[in-house]
mmCIF file of C-alpha atoms and ligand atoms in Angstrom:
data_model
loop_
_atom_site.group_PDB
_atom_site.id
_atom_site.type_symbol
_atom_site.label_atom_id
_atom_site.label_comp_id
_atom_site.label_asym_id
_atom_site.label_seq_id
_atom_site.Cartn_x
_atom_site.Cartn_y
_atom_site.Cartn_z
ATOM 1 C CA MET A 4 128.624 103.289 68.450
ATOM 2 C CA PHE A 5 125.192 101.532 69.077
ATOM 3 C CA LYS A 6 124.690 97.909 67.429
ATOM 4 C CA LYS A 7 121.658 96.286 66.441
ATOM 5 C CA LYS A 8 121.410 92.664 67.287
ATOM 6 C CA LYS A 9 119.854 90.248 64.535
ATOM 7 C CA ARG A 10 116.223 90.515 65.579
ATOM 8 C CA GLU A 11 116.559 94.840 65.496
ATOM 9 C CA VAL A 12 116.073 95.068 68.583
ATOM 10 C CA LEU A 13 118.515 97.840 69.990
ATOM 11 C CA THR A 14 121.346 97.565 72.281
ATOM 12 C CA CYS A 15 123.521 99.902 73.777
ATOM 13 C CA ASP A 16 127.241 101.080 75.166
ATOM 14 C CA GLU A 17 128.439 102.683 78.253
ATOM 15 C CA SER A 18 128.148 105.999 76.733
ATOM 16 C CA LEU A 19 124.222 105.627 77.155
ATOM 17 C CA SER A 20 123.360 104.073 80.327
ATOM 18 C CA HIS A 21 120.587 106.147 81.425
ATOM 19 C CA ILE A 22 117.578 107.393 79.456
ATOM 20 C CA ALA A 23 114.715 109.707 80.817
ATOM 21 C CA PHE A 24 111.435 110.231 79.884
ATOM 22 C CA ILE A 25 108.636 112.912 79.874
ATOM 23 C CA MET A 26 105.694 111.521 78.724
ATOM 24 C CA ASP A 27 103.439 114.641 77.627
ATOM 25 C CA GLY A 28 101.145 114.548 75.722
ATOM 26 C CA ASN A 29 98.294 111.877 76.927
ATOM 27 C CA GLY A 30 95.978 114.141 77.125
ATOM 28 C CA ARG A 31 95.776 115.913 73.524
ATOM 29 C CA TRP A 32 95.863 112.335 72.526
ATOM 30 C CA ALA A 33 92.590 111.718 74.213
ATOM 31 C CA THR A 34 90.854 114.595 73.413
ATOM 32 C CA SER A 35 91.687 114.427 69.306
ATOM 33 C CA ARG A 36 89.944 111.270 69.578
ATOM 34 C CA GLY A 37 87.043 112.655 71.537
ATOM 35 C CA LEU A 38 87.716 110.645 74.674
ATOM 36 C CA PRO A 39 88.082 111.780 78.291
ATOM 37 C CA ARG A 40 91.653 112.744 79.425
ATOM 38 C CA SER A 41 91.853 109.449 81.466
ATOM 39 C CA SER A 42 91.734 107.236 78.491
ATOM 40 C CA GLY A 43 94.911 108.919 77.286
ATOM 41 C CA HIS A 44 96.519 108.175 80.565
ATOM 42 C CA VAL A 45 95.207 104.487 79.870
ATOM 43 C CA ALA A 46 96.900 104.437 76.615
ATOM 44 C CA GLY A 47 100.044 106.366 78.000
ATOM 45 C CA ALA A 48 100.553 103.674 80.682
ATOM 46 C CA ALA A 49 100.298 100.934 77.739
ATOM 47 C CA ALA A 50 103.249 103.190 75.760
ATOM 48 C CA PHE A 51 105.129 103.326 79.665
ATOM 49 C CA ARG A 52 104.884 99.363 79.317
ATOM 50 C CA LYS A 53 106.423 99.106 75.909
ATOM 51 C CA ILE A 54 109.050 101.296 76.579
ATOM 52 C CA VAL A 55 110.228 99.553 79.691
ATOM 53 C CA GLU A 56 110.412 96.399 77.724
ATOM 54 C CA CYS A 57 112.321 97.823 75.165
ATOM 55 C CA CYS A 58 114.560 99.465 77.659
ATOM 56 C CA ASN A 59 114.855 96.012 79.252
ATOM 57 C CA GLN A 60 115.958 94.173 75.821
ATOM 58 C CA MET A 61 118.437 96.777 75.364
ATOM 59 C CA GLN A 62 119.969 95.849 78.684
ATOM 60 C CA LEU A 63 119.788 99.995 79.312
ATOM 61 C CA LYS A 64 121.015 100.467 82.937
ATOM 62 C CA HIS A 65 118.883 103.201 84.071
ATOM 63 C CA MET A 66 115.576 104.594 82.859
ATOM 64 C CA THR A 67 113.530 107.195 84.628
ATOM 65 C CA VAL A 68 110.089 108.256 83.633
ATOM 66 C CA TYR A 69 108.173 111.514 84.925
ATOM 67 C CA ALA A 70 104.813 110.118 85.941
ATOM 68 C CA PHE A 71 103.010 112.319 88.238
ATOM 69 C CA SER A 72 104.612 116.057 89.012
ATOM 70 C CA THR A 73 104.158 117.881 92.393
ATOM 71 C CA GLU A 74 102.184 120.307 90.001
ATOM 72 C CA ASN A 75 99.713 117.764 88.446
ATOM 73 C CA TRP A 76 97.682 117.642 92.125
ATOM 74 C CA SER A 77 96.092 120.748 90.562
ATOM 75 C CA ARG A 78 94.287 118.284 88.019
ATOM 76 C CA PRO A 79 90.590 117.163 88.363
ATOM 77 C CA LYS A 80 89.833 114.733 90.786
ATOM 78 C CA GLU A 81 88.804 112.387 88.612
ATOM 79 C CA GLU A 82 92.378 112.349 86.383
ATOM 80 C CA ILE A 83 94.187 112.225 89.500
ATOM 81 C CA ASP A 84 92.320 109.089 90.580
ATOM 82 C CA ARG A 85 92.637 107.613 86.958
ATOM 83 C CA ILE A 86 96.563 107.822 87.309
ATOM 84 C CA MET A 87 96.721 106.518 91.010
ATOM 85 C CA LYS A 88 94.766 103.581 89.623
ATOM 86 C CA LEU A 89 97.356 103.203 87.245
ATOM 87 C CA LEU A 90 100.272 102.983 89.466
ATOM 88 C CA SER A 91 98.439 100.757 91.690
ATOM 89 C CA ASP A 92 97.910 97.956 88.816
ATOM 90 C CA TYR A 93 101.638 98.576 87.745
ATOM 91 C CA LEU A 94 102.567 97.944 91.004
ATOM 92 C CA ASP A 95 100.782 94.704 91.048
ATOM 93 C CA GLU A 96 102.466 93.749 87.608
ATOM 94 C CA ALA A 97 105.796 94.877 88.852
ATOM 95 C CA GLU A 98 105.606 92.230 91.396
ATOM 96 C CA ARG A 99 105.910 89.553 88.666
ATOM 97 C CA ILE A 100 108.298 91.034 86.477
ATOM 98 C CA ILE A 101 110.833 92.387 88.770
ATOM 99 C CA ASP A 102 113.043 89.379 88.572
ATOM 100 C CA LYS A 103 112.572 88.412 85.424
ATOM 101 C CA ASN A 104 113.899 91.616 84.095
ATOM 102 C CA ASP A 105 116.655 91.886 86.941
ATOM 103 C CA LEU A 106 115.013 95.302 87.717
ATOM 104 C CA ARG A 107 115.163 97.602 90.698
ATOM 105 C CA ILE A 108 112.327 100.050 91.059
ATOM 106 C CA ILE A 109 112.788 103.184 92.670
ATOM 107 C CA PHE A 110 109.863 105.860 93.406
ATOM 108 C CA LEU A 111 111.388 109.468 93.034
ATOM 109 C CA GLY A 112 109.608 111.902 94.921
ATOM 110 C CA ASP A 113 107.626 112.324 98.276
ATOM 111 C CA LYS A 114 105.714 109.905 99.004
ATOM 112 C CA SER A 115 103.680 111.220 101.793
ATOM 113 C CA PRO A 116 100.776 112.987 100.002
ATOM 114 C CA PHE A 117 99.696 109.277 98.477
ATOM 115 C CA ALA A 118 97.245 107.253 100.428
ATOM 116 C CA ARG A 119 98.511 104.899 102.957
ATOM 117 C CA GLU A 120 98.178 101.543 100.916
ATOM 118 C CA LEU A 121 99.589 103.231 97.964
ATOM 119 C CA ARG A 122 102.809 104.243 99.766
ATOM 120 C CA SER A 123 103.070 101.418 101.556
ATOM 121 C CA ARG A 124 103.113 98.992 98.384
ATOM 122 C CA MET A 125 105.428 101.511 96.713
ATOM 123 C CA ARG A 126 108.137 101.133 99.656
ATOM 124 C CA GLU A 127 107.584 97.346 99.573
ATOM 125 C CA ILE A 128 108.202 97.404 95.734
ATOM 126 C CA GLU A 129 111.073 99.135 96.502
ATOM 127 C CA GLN A 130 112.141 96.872 98.904
ATOM 128 C CA LYS A 131 111.517 93.382 96.969
ATOM 129 C CA SER A 132 113.118 94.962 94.030
ATOM 130 C CA SER A 133 116.390 96.230 95.676
ATOM 131 C CA SER A 134 118.773 93.601 94.370
ATOM 132 C CA GLY A 135 117.965 94.086 90.775
ATOM 133 C CA LYS A 136 120.827 95.834 88.925
ATOM 134 C CA ARG A 137 118.985 97.897 86.095
ATOM 135 C CA ILE A 138 117.266 100.671 87.659
ATOM 136 C CA LEU A 139 113.764 102.132 86.684
ATOM 137 C CA ASN A 140 113.003 105.462 88.570
ATOM 138 C CA ILE A 141 109.683 106.071 89.012
ATOM 139 C CA ALA A 142 108.794 109.994 89.574
ATOM 140 C CA MET A 143 105.814 110.378 91.433
ATOM 141 C CA ASN A 144 104.719 113.664 93.367
ATOM 142 C CA TYR A 145 108.108 114.667 91.966
ATOM 143 C CA GLY A 146 109.582 118.419 91.187
ATOM 144 C CA SER A 147 113.069 118.970 91.121
ATOM 145 C CA ARG A 148 113.896 122.454 92.962
ATOM 146 C CA SER A 149 111.925 120.962 95.798
ATOM 147 C CA GLU A 150 114.127 117.547 95.155
ATOM 148 C CA ILE A 151 117.049 120.006 95.352
ATOM 149 C CA VAL A 152 116.138 121.443 98.599
ATOM 150 C CA HIS A 153 115.107 118.452 100.052
ATOM 151 C CA ALA A 154 118.917 117.259 99.379
ATOM 152 C CA VAL A 155 120.385 120.062 100.707
ATOM 153 C CA ASN A 156 118.743 119.710 103.919
ATOM 154 C CA GLU A 157 119.560 116.036 104.116
ATOM 155 C CA ALA A 158 123.209 116.959 103.713
ATOM 156 C CA LEU A 159 122.692 120.089 106.733
ATOM 157 C CA SER A 160 121.264 116.753 109.074
ATOM 158 C CA ASN A 161 124.054 115.139 107.864
ATOM 159 C CA GLY A 162 126.136 117.589 109.726
ATOM 160 C CA LYS A 163 127.555 119.409 106.811
ATOM 161 C CA ARG A 164 127.960 123.137 107.194
ATOM 162 C CA VAL A 165 129.565 123.917 103.785
ATOM 163 C CA ILE A 166 127.138 122.088 100.853
ATOM 164 C CA THR A 167 129.227 120.964 97.882
ATOM 165 C CA GLU A 168 128.068 119.499 94.820
ATOM 166 C CA GLU A 169 128.935 116.074 95.828
ATOM 167 C CA ASP A 170 126.849 116.309 98.540
ATOM 168 C CA ILE A 171 123.907 117.171 96.172
ATOM 169 C CA ASP A 172 124.356 114.157 94.139
ATOM 170 C CA ASP A 173 124.719 112.158 97.038
ATOM 171 C CA ASN A 174 121.378 113.291 98.417
ATOM 172 C CA LEU A 175 118.951 113.386 95.264
ATOM 173 C CA TYR A 176 116.137 111.124 94.667
ATOM 174 C CA THR A 177 118.329 110.129 92.290
ATOM 175 C CA LYS A 178 121.507 109.136 93.663
ATOM 176 C CA LEU A 179 121.345 105.234 92.705
ATOM 177 C CA SER A 180 121.819 106.323 88.934
ATOM 178 C CA PRO A 181 124.180 108.733 87.038
ATOM 179 C CA PRO A 182 123.000 112.049 85.454
ATOM 180 C CA PRO A 183 120.560 110.868 82.113
ATOM 181 C CA ASP A 184 122.574 110.580 79.265
ATOM 182 C CA LEU A 185 119.401 111.576 77.081
ATOM 183 C CA ILE A 186 116.149 113.050 77.902
ATOM 184 C CA ILE A 187 113.307 112.622 75.675
ATOM 185 C CA ARG A 188 110.116 114.489 75.906
ATOM 186 C CA SER A 189 107.365 113.728 73.604
ATOM 187 C CA ALA A 190 104.296 116.258 72.507
ATOM 188 C CA GLY A 191 106.166 118.830 71.135
ATOM 189 C CA GLU A 192 107.050 121.003 74.452
ATOM 190 C CA MET A 193 110.697 122.111 74.248
ATOM 191 C CA ARG A 194 110.719 122.530 78.500
ATOM 192 C CA LEU A 195 111.958 120.457 81.214
ATOM 193 C CA SER A 196 109.347 121.291 83.469
ATOM 194 C CA ASN A 197 110.718 120.689 86.635
ATOM 195 C CA PHE A 198 112.213 117.721 86.325
ATOM 196 C CA LEU A 199 115.552 116.659 86.717
ATOM 197 C CA LEU A 200 116.973 120.253 86.923
ATOM 198 C CA TRP A 201 120.454 119.237 88.414
ATOM 199 C CA GLN A 202 120.987 116.010 86.595
ATOM 200 C CA ALA A 203 120.349 117.753 83.017
ATOM 201 C CA ALA A 204 123.553 119.792 83.169
ATOM 202 C CA TYR A 205 125.142 117.678 80.702
ATOM 203 C CA SER A 206 122.189 115.772 79.145
ATOM 204 C CA GLU A 207 121.232 115.427 75.606
ATOM 205 C CA PHE A 208 117.740 116.337 74.816
ATOM 206 C CA TYR A 209 115.431 115.007 72.146
ATOM 207 C CA PHE A 210 111.875 116.421 71.488
ATOM 208 C CA THR A 211 109.423 114.791 69.376
ATOM 209 C CA ASP A 212 105.891 115.545 68.287
ATOM 210 C CA THR A 213 104.926 112.226 68.587
ATOM 211 C CA LEU A 214 101.922 112.074 71.754
ATOM 212 C CA TRP A 215 103.258 109.907 74.718
ATOM 213 C CA PRO A 216 100.642 107.008 73.756
ATOM 214 C CA ASP A 217 101.697 107.070 70.273
ATOM 215 C CA PHE A 218 105.508 106.857 71.552
ATOM 216 C CA ASP A 219 107.049 103.212 70.525
ATOM 217 C CA GLU A 220 110.348 101.514 69.650
ATOM 218 C CA LYS A 221 110.482 102.788 66.612
ATOM 219 C CA GLU A 222 110.188 106.224 68.099
ATOM 220 C CA LEU A 223 112.748 105.345 70.518
ATOM 221 C CA LYS A 224 115.430 104.345 68.007
ATOM 222 C CA LYS A 225 115.246 107.204 66.221
ATOM 223 C CA ALA A 226 115.929 109.180 69.558
ATOM 224 C CA ILE A 227 118.859 106.605 70.149
ATOM 225 C CA GLU A 228 119.848 107.456 66.859
ATOM 226 C CA SER A 229 120.142 110.976 66.627
ATOM 227 C CA PHE A 230 121.626 110.341 70.722
ATOM 228 C CA TYR A 231 124.752 108.409 68.730
ATOM 229 C CA SER A 232 125.184 111.135 66.244
ATOM 230 C CA ARG A 233 126.127 113.814 68.549
ATOM 231 C CA LYS A 234 129.142 114.826 70.268
ATOM 232 C CA ARG A 235 129.783 115.155 73.337
ATOM 233 C CA LYS A 236 131.921 117.922 74.967
ATOM 234 C CA TYR A 237 130.939 118.114 78.501
ATOM 235 C CA GLY A 238 132.141 122.239 77.709
ATOM 236 C CA GLY A 239 135.740 121.137 76.542
ATOM 237 C CA LEU A 240 136.784 120.691 73.329
ATOM 238 C CA GLY A 241 135.929 117.088 72.672
HETATM 239 C C1 FPP B 30 101.587 114.161 80.639
HETATM 240 O O1 FPP B 30 100.634 114.217 79.778
HETATM 241 C C2 FPP B 30 101.447 112.753 81.597
HETATM 242 C C3 FPP B 30 100.919 112.999 82.861
HETATM 243 C C4 FPP B 30 100.847 113.759 83.669
HETATM 244 C C5 FPP B 30 100.837 111.462 83.316
HETATM 245 C C6 FPP B 30 101.537 110.953 83.122
HETATM 246 C C7 FPP B 30 101.085 109.155 83.262
HETATM 247 C C8 FPP B 30 101.302 107.863 82.652
HETATM 248 C C9 FPP B 30 101.891 107.605 81.392
HETATM 249 C C10 FPP B 30 100.820 106.678 82.904
HETATM 250 C C11 FPP B 30 100.588 105.955 84.677
HETATM 251 C C12 FPP B 30 102.321 106.004 84.627
HETATM 252 C C13 FPP B 30 102.734 105.217 85.013
HETATM 253 C C14 FPP B 30 104.031 104.696 85.840
HETATM 254 C C15 FPP B 30 101.713 103.570 85.383
HETATM 255 P P1 FPP B 30 99.312 115.484 79.838
HETATM 256 O O2 FPP B 30 98.197 115.024 80.677
HETATM 257 O O3 FPP B 30 99.601 116.963 80.223
HETATM 258 O O4 FPP B 30 98.700 115.154 78.379
HETATM 259 P P2 FPP B 30 98.881 117.072 77.937
HETATM 260 O O5 FPP B 30 99.759 117.885 77.635
HETATM 261 O O6 FPP B 30 98.345 116.498 76.204
HETATM 262 O O7 FPP B 30 97.421 117.576 78.196
#
């Protein structure tokens, strides 16, 4: 069971080592305030930072966030540019937080469509943080179906002729993390939207109507309490 430390800070045990987040609702948060959608992403990035901090305090070993999907390129250029700028700002900041938090940052997805400078800074952060013990996966230009195809092609190019489940596990972008124990989606939608389809086979799901910019430590606690109230049976009798 999970325990609360003195300062009401959540801790987790080995049954909860990976939480993945679908950070949905930035646009609705902004439009409901009469603001441009981009402001929602700014507020969403602030919520993301706070949740990274909560997960650091909990000593969670693996965290994954869905920051930009392969489908998000169809959004207006201004909105895409804002998200890229937020990523770039986070890369500056990440330089300072990786050591303090023993964090390893990994970008999931195909980096090739990003601007050259952004690409090289993403690689640089991945390298600089490579000895970190706790993993933060940031899915950027990520799509789960193309990840699975990529994993199969990697295995084939490594000489495999018959592909096993293990070959796919070993070649996913998330290969350094176990499957998520818990997947949280904000903003009331109850679907995976091409996120971690393979990895989610036995994940627990938590959906909340709270829009991502309002998702905070309290919301995270609710999700974790819900997780610990469940019995995971993995298709067996438990
Ligand atoms: C989904 O909400 C959110 C996104 C497509 C972008 C998520 C980006 C961030 C939280 C900020 C940047 C992240 C980092 C790593 C710095 P939506 O826009 O689809 O919301 P809606 O469904 O209400 O329109």
